[in-house]
Short mmCIF file of C-alpha atoms and ligand atoms in Angstrom, two decimals:
data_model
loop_
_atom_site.label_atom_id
_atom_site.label_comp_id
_atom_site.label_asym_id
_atom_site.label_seq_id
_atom_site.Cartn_x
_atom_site.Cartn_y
_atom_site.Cartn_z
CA UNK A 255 0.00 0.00 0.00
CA UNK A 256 0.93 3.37 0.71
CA UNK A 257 2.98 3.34 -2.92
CA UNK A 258 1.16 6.51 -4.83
CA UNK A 259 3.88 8.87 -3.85
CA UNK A 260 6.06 7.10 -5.17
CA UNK A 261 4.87 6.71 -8.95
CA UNK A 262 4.51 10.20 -10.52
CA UNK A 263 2.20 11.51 -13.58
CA UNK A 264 0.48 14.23 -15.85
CA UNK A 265 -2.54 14.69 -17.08
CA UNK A 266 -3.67 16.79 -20.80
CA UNK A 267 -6.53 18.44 -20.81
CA UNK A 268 -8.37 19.32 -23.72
CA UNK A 269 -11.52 21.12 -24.83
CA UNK A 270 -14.53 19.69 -24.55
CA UNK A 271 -15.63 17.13 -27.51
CA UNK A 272 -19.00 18.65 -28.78
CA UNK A 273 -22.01 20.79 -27.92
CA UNK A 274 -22.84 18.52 -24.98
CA UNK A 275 -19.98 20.34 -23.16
CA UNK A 276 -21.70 21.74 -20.56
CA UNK A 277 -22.57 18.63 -18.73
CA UNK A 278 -19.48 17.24 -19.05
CA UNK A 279 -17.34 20.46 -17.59
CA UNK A 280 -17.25 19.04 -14.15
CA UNK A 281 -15.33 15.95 -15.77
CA UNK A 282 -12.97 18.77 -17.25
CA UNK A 283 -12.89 20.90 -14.71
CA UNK A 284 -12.35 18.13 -12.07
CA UNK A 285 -8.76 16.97 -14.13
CA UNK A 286 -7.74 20.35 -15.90
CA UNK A 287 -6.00 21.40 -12.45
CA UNK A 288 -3.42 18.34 -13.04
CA UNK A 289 -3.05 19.91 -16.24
CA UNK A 290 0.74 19.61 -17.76
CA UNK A 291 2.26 19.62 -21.46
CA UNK A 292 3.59 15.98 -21.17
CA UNK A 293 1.61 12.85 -20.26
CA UNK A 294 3.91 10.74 -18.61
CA UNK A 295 4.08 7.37 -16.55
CA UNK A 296 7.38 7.58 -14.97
CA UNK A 297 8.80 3.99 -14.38
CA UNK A 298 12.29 4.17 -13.27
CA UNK A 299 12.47 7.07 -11.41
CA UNK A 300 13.50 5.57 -7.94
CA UNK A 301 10.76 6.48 -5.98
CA UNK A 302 8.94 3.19 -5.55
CA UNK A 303 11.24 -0.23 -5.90
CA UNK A 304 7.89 -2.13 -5.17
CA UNK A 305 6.45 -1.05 -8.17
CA UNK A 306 8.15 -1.16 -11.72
CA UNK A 307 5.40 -0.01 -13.83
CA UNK A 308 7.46 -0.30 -17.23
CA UNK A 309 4.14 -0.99 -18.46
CA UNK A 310 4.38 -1.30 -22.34
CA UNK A 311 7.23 0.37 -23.78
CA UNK A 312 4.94 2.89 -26.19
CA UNK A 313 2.91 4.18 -22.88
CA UNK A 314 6.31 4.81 -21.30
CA UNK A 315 7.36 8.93 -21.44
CA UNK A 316 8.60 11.29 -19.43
CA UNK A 317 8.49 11.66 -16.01
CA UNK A 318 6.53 13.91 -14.16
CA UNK A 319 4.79 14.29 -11.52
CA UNK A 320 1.65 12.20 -12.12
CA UNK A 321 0.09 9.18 -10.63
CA UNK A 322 -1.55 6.19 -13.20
CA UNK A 323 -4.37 6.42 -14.83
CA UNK A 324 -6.04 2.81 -15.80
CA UNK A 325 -8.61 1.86 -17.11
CA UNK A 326 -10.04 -1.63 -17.00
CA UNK A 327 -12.71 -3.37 -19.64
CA UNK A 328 -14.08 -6.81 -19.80
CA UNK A 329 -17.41 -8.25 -19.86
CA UNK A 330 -19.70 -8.22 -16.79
CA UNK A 331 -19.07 -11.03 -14.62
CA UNK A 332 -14.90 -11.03 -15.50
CA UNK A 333 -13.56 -9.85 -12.11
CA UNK A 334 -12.71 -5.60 -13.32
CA UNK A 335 -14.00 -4.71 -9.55
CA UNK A 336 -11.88 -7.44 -8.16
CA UNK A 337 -8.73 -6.88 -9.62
CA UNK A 338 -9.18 -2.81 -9.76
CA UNK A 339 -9.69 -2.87 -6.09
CA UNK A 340 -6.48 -5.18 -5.53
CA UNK A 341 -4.25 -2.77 -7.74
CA UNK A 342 -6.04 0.27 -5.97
CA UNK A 343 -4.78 -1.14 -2.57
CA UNK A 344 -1.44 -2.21 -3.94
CA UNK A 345 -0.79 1.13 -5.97
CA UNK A 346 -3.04 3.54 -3.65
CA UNK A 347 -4.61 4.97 -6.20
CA UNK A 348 -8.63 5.23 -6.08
CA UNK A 349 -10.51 2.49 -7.66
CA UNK A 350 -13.32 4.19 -9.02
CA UNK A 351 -16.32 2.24 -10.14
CA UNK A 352 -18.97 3.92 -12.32
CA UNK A 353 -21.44 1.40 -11.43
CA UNK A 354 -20.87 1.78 -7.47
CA UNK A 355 -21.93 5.61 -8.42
CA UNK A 356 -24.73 4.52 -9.89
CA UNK A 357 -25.81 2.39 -7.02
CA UNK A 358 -24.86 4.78 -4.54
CA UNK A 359 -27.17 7.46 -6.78
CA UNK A 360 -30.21 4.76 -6.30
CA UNK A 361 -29.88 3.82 -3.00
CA UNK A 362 -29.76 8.03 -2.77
CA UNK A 363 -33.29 9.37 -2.76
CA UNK A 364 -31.82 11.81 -5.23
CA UNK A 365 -33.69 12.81 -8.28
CA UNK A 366 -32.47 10.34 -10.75
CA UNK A 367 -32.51 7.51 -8.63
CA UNK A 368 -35.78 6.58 -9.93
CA UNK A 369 -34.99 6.48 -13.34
CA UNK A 370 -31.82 4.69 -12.53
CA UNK A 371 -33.43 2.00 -11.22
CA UNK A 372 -35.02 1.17 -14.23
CA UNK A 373 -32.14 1.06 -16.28
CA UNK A 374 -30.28 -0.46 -14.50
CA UNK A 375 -32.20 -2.82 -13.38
CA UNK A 376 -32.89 -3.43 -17.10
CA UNK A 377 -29.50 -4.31 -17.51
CA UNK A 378 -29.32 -1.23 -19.97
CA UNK A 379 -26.58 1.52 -19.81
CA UNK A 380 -27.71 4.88 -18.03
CA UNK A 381 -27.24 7.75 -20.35
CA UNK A 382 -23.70 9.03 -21.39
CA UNK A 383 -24.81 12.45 -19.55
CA UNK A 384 -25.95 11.05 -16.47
CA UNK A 385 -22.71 8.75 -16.46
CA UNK A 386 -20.07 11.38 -16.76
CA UNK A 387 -22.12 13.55 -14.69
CA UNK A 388 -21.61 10.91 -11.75
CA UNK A 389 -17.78 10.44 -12.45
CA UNK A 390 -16.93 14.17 -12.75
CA UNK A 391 -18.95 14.57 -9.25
CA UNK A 392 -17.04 11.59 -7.67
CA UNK A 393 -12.83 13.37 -9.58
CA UNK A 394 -13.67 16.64 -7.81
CA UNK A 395 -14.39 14.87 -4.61
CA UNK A 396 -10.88 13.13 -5.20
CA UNK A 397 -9.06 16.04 -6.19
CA UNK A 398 -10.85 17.91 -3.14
CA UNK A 399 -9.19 15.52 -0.99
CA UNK A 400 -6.01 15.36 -2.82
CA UNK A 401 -6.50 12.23 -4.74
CA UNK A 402 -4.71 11.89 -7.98
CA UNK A 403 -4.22 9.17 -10.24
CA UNK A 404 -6.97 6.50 -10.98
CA UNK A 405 -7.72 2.84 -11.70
CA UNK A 406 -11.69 3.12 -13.99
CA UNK A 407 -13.60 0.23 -13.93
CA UNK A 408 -17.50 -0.07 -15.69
CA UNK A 409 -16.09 3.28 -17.62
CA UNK A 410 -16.00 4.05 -20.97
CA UNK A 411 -18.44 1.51 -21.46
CA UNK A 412 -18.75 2.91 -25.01
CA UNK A 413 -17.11 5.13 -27.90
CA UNK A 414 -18.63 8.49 -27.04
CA UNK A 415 -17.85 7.82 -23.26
CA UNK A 416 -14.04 6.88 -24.37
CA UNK A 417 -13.96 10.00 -26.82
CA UNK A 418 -14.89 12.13 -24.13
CA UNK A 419 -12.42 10.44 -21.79
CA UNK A 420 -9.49 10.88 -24.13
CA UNK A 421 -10.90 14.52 -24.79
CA UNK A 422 -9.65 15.53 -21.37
CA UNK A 423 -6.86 13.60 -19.99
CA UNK A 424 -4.64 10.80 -20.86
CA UNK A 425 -5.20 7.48 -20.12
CA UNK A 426 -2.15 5.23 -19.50
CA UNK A 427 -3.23 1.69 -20.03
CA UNK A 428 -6.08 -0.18 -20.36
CA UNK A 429 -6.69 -3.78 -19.25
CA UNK A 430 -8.78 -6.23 -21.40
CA UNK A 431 -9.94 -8.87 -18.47
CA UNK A 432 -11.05 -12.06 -20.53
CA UNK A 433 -12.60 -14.98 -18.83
CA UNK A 434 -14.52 -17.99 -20.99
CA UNK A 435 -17.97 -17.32 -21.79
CA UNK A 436 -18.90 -19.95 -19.79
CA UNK A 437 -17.85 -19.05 -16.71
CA UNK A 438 -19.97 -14.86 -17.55
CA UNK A 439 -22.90 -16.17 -16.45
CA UNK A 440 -21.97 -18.03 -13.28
CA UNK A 441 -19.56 -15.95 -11.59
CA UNK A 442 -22.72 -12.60 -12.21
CA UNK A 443 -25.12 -15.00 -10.00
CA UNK A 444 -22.63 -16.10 -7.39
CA UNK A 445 -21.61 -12.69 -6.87
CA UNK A 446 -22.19 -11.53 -3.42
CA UNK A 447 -21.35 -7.86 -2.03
CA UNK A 448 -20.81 -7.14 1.74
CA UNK A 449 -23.15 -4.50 2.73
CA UNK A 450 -21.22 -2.91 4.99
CA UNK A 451 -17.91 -2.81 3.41
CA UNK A 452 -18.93 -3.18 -0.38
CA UNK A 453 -16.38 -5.95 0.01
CA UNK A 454 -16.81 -8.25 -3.25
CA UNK A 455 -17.40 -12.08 -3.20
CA UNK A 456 -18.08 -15.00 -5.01
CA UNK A 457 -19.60 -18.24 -3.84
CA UNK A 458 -19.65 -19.90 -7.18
CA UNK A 459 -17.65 -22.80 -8.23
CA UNK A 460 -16.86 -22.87 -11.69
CA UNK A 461 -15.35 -26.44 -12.71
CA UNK A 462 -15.24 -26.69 -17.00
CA UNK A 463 -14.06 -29.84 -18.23
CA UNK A 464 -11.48 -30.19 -20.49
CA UNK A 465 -13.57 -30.59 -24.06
CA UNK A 466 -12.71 -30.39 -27.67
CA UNK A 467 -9.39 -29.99 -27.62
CA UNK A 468 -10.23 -26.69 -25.37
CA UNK A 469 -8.70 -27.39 -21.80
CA UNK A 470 -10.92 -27.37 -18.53
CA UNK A 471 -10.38 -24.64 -15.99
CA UNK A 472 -11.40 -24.59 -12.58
CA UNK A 473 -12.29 -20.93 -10.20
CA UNK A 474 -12.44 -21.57 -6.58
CA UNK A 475 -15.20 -19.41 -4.80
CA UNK A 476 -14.47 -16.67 -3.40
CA UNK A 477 -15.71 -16.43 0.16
CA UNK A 478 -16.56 -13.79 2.44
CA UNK A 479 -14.37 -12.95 5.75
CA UNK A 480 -16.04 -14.47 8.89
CA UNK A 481 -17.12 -10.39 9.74
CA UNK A 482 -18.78 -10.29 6.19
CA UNK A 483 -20.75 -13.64 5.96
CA UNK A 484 -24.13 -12.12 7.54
CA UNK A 485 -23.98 -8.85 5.66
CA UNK A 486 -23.84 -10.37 2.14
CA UNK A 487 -26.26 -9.23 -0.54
CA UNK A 488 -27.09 -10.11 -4.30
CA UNK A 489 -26.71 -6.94 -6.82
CA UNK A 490 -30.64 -6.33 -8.14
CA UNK A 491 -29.22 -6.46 -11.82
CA UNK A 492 -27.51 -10.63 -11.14
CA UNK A 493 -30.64 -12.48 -12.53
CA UNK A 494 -29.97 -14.32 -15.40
CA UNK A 495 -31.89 -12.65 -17.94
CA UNK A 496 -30.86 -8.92 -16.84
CA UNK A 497 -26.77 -10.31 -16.73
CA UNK A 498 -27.78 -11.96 -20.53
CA UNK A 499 -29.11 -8.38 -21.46
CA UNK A 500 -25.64 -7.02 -19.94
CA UNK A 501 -23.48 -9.51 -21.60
CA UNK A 502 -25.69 -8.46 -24.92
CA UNK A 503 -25.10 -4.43 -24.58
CA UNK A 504 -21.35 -5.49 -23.80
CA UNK A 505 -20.92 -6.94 -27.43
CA UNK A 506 -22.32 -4.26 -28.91
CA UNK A 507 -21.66 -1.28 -27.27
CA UNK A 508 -18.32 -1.76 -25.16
CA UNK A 509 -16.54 -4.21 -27.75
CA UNK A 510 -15.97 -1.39 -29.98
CA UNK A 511 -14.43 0.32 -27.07
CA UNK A 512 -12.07 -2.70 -26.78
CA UNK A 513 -11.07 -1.35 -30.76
CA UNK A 514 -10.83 1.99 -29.41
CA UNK A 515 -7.65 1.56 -26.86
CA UNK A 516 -6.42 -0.88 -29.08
CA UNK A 517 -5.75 1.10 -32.15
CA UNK A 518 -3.82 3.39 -29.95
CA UNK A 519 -1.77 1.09 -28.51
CA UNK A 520 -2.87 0.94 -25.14
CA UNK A 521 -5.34 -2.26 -24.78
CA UNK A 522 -3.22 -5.65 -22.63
CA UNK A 523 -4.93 -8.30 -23.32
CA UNK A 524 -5.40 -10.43 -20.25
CA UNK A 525 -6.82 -13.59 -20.41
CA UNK A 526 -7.82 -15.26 -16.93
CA UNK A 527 -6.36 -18.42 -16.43
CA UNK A 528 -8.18 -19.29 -13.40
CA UNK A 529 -9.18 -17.97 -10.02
CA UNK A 530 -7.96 -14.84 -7.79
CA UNK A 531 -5.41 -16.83 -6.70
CA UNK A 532 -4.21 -17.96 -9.90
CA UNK A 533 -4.40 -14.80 -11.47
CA UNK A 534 -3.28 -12.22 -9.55
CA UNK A 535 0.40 -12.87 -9.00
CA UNK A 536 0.25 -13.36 -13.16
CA UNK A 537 -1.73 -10.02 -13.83
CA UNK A 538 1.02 -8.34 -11.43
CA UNK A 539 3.68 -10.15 -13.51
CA UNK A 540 1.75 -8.91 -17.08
CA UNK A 541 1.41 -5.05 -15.51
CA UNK A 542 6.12 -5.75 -14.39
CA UNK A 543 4.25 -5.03 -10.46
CA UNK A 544 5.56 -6.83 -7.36
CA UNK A 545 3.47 -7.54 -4.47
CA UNK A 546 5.49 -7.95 -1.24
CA UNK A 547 3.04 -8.55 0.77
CA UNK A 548 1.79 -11.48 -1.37
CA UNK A 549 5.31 -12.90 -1.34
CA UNK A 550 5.41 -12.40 2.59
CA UNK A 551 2.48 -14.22 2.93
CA UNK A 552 3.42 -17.06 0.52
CA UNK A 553 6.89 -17.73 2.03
CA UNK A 554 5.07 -17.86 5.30
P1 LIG B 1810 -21.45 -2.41 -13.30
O1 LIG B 1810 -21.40 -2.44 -11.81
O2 LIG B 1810 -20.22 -1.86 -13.92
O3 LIG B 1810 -21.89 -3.72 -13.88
O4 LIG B 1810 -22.60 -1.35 -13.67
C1 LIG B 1810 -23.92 -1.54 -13.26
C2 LIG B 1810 -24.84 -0.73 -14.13
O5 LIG B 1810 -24.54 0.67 -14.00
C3 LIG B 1810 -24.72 -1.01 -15.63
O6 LIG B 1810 -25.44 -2.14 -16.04
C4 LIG B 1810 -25.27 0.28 -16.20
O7 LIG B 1810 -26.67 0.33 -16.11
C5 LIG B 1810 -24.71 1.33 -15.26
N1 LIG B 1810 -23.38 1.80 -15.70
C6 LIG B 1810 -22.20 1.65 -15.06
N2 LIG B 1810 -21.20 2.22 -15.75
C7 LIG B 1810 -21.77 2.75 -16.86
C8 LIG B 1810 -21.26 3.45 -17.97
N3 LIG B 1810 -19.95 3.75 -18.09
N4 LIG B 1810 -22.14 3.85 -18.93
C9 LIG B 1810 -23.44 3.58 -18.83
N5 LIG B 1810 -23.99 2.91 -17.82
C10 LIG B 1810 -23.17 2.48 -16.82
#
């Protein structure tokens, strides 16, 4: 933990994308401050020997005094909360979720929180507005703390939304979680949440056999902390027909997004060979990260 200081950054503002600027100035208002003529993920600049970012040589420039900025994709179900929360706690960098602001806006009693429920609940995507709305809301409460750097997950769920993105900052790298298709469906309904820590869960046990040629792969569940256990609820939107609708609007609307980062060089491909605990030491090793406390724990 405790790492941030030690990685450094930039961010590039730009003007606003189209007429629908006004909406969207919070977004732009909430990163221009960071503002700086080089956009730079600084990798060997001695400040953090946990972490050696060296992420892909083409996103490596210049140092300066910037923390990352990540996004992560992949279909509903994949594990983005999971693994953005881990790197959040290993980086310290905020892991911010653009569906947790949308449930946070529903379980508000705020205006929209009607007509959030829904869409949501629909397993349909709220509104580009509405979305960056929510997001430039939750930057300038980071940045009024002092918060800088950040790990996206659930957002840019599609072109416009990455457009607008790359309209006012630079985004470092994004990571393509990819988990069999098989596997979608099953880890959405044995997702649990604490709900008094937010704490994510899964109590499904996915066990594929080996078929075809195509080899079998095995995910352990992934159970709750003894303090958790009582507190666990389902997400409204993990039925099986609203997670086929989500799985549906991915394909269409966020796949193109996957096009998006990758014509610029910044998509990794990550393809989940198993489990957390599979996984994470080799998403760490994809990313060039260390986790010492991992290794601590291991050797014990
Ligand atoms: P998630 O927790 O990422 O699965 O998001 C839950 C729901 O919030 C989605 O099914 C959408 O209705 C809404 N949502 C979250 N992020 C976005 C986004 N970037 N654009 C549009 N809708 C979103």
């Amino acid at each position: 933990m405790a790492v941030l200081s030690r990685c450094s950054r930039a961010v590039t503002a730009a003007t606003t994308p189209n007429a629908a600027a006004a909406k969207f100035s919070y977004l732009i208002r909430a990163l221009s401050p960071f503002s700086s003529s080089s956009s730079t993920f600084d990798a060997d600049n001695g400040l953090n020997s946990r972490i050696k970012p060296a992420v892909l040589g083409t996103l490596k420039r210049e140092p300066k005094d910037r923390n990352v900025q990540w996004v992560f994709l992949g279909c509903p179900g994949v594990g983005k909360g999971t693994y953005a929360s881990r790197l959040s706690d290993l980086l310290g960098i905020p892991h911010i979720a653009t569906g947790d602001l949308v449930r946070d806006e529903l379980a508000s009693s705020g205006p929209l929180s009607s007509q959030l429920k829904e869409i949501v609940n629909q397993g349909k995507l709220v509104s580009d507005e509405i979305i960056i709305d929510l997001l430039s809301k939750r930057l300038e409460a980071g940045e009024a703390k002092g918060e800088s750097g950040f790990i996206l997950d659930g957002f840019p769920r599609t072109v416009r939304q990455a457009e607008i993105l790359e309209g006012v900052t630079d985004i470092d790298l994004v990571i393509n979680l990819k988990l069999r298709e098989e596997a979608l469906l099953a880890k959405c309904l044995g997702r649990r949440i604490c709900s008094e820590c937010g704490g994510n869960y899964n109590v499904a046990c996915i066990d594929i056999k080996a078929e075809n040629g195509k080899p079998g792969m095995y995910m352990a569940p992934l159970p709750p902390p003894p303090q958790c256990a009582s507190k666990l609820i389902t997400r409204a939107d993990d039925t099986e027909e609203v997670v086929k609708q989500r799985l549906r609007i991915y394909q269409a609307m966020t796949l193109p997004v996957e096009d998006f980062y990758r014509s610029r060089g910044k998509l990794l491909e990550f393809d989940l060979p198993g489990g957390v605990r599979e996984s994470w030491p080799k998403l760490l090793h994809a990313l060039n990260l260390e986790d010492e406390e991992d290794k601590q724990s291991a050797a014990a």
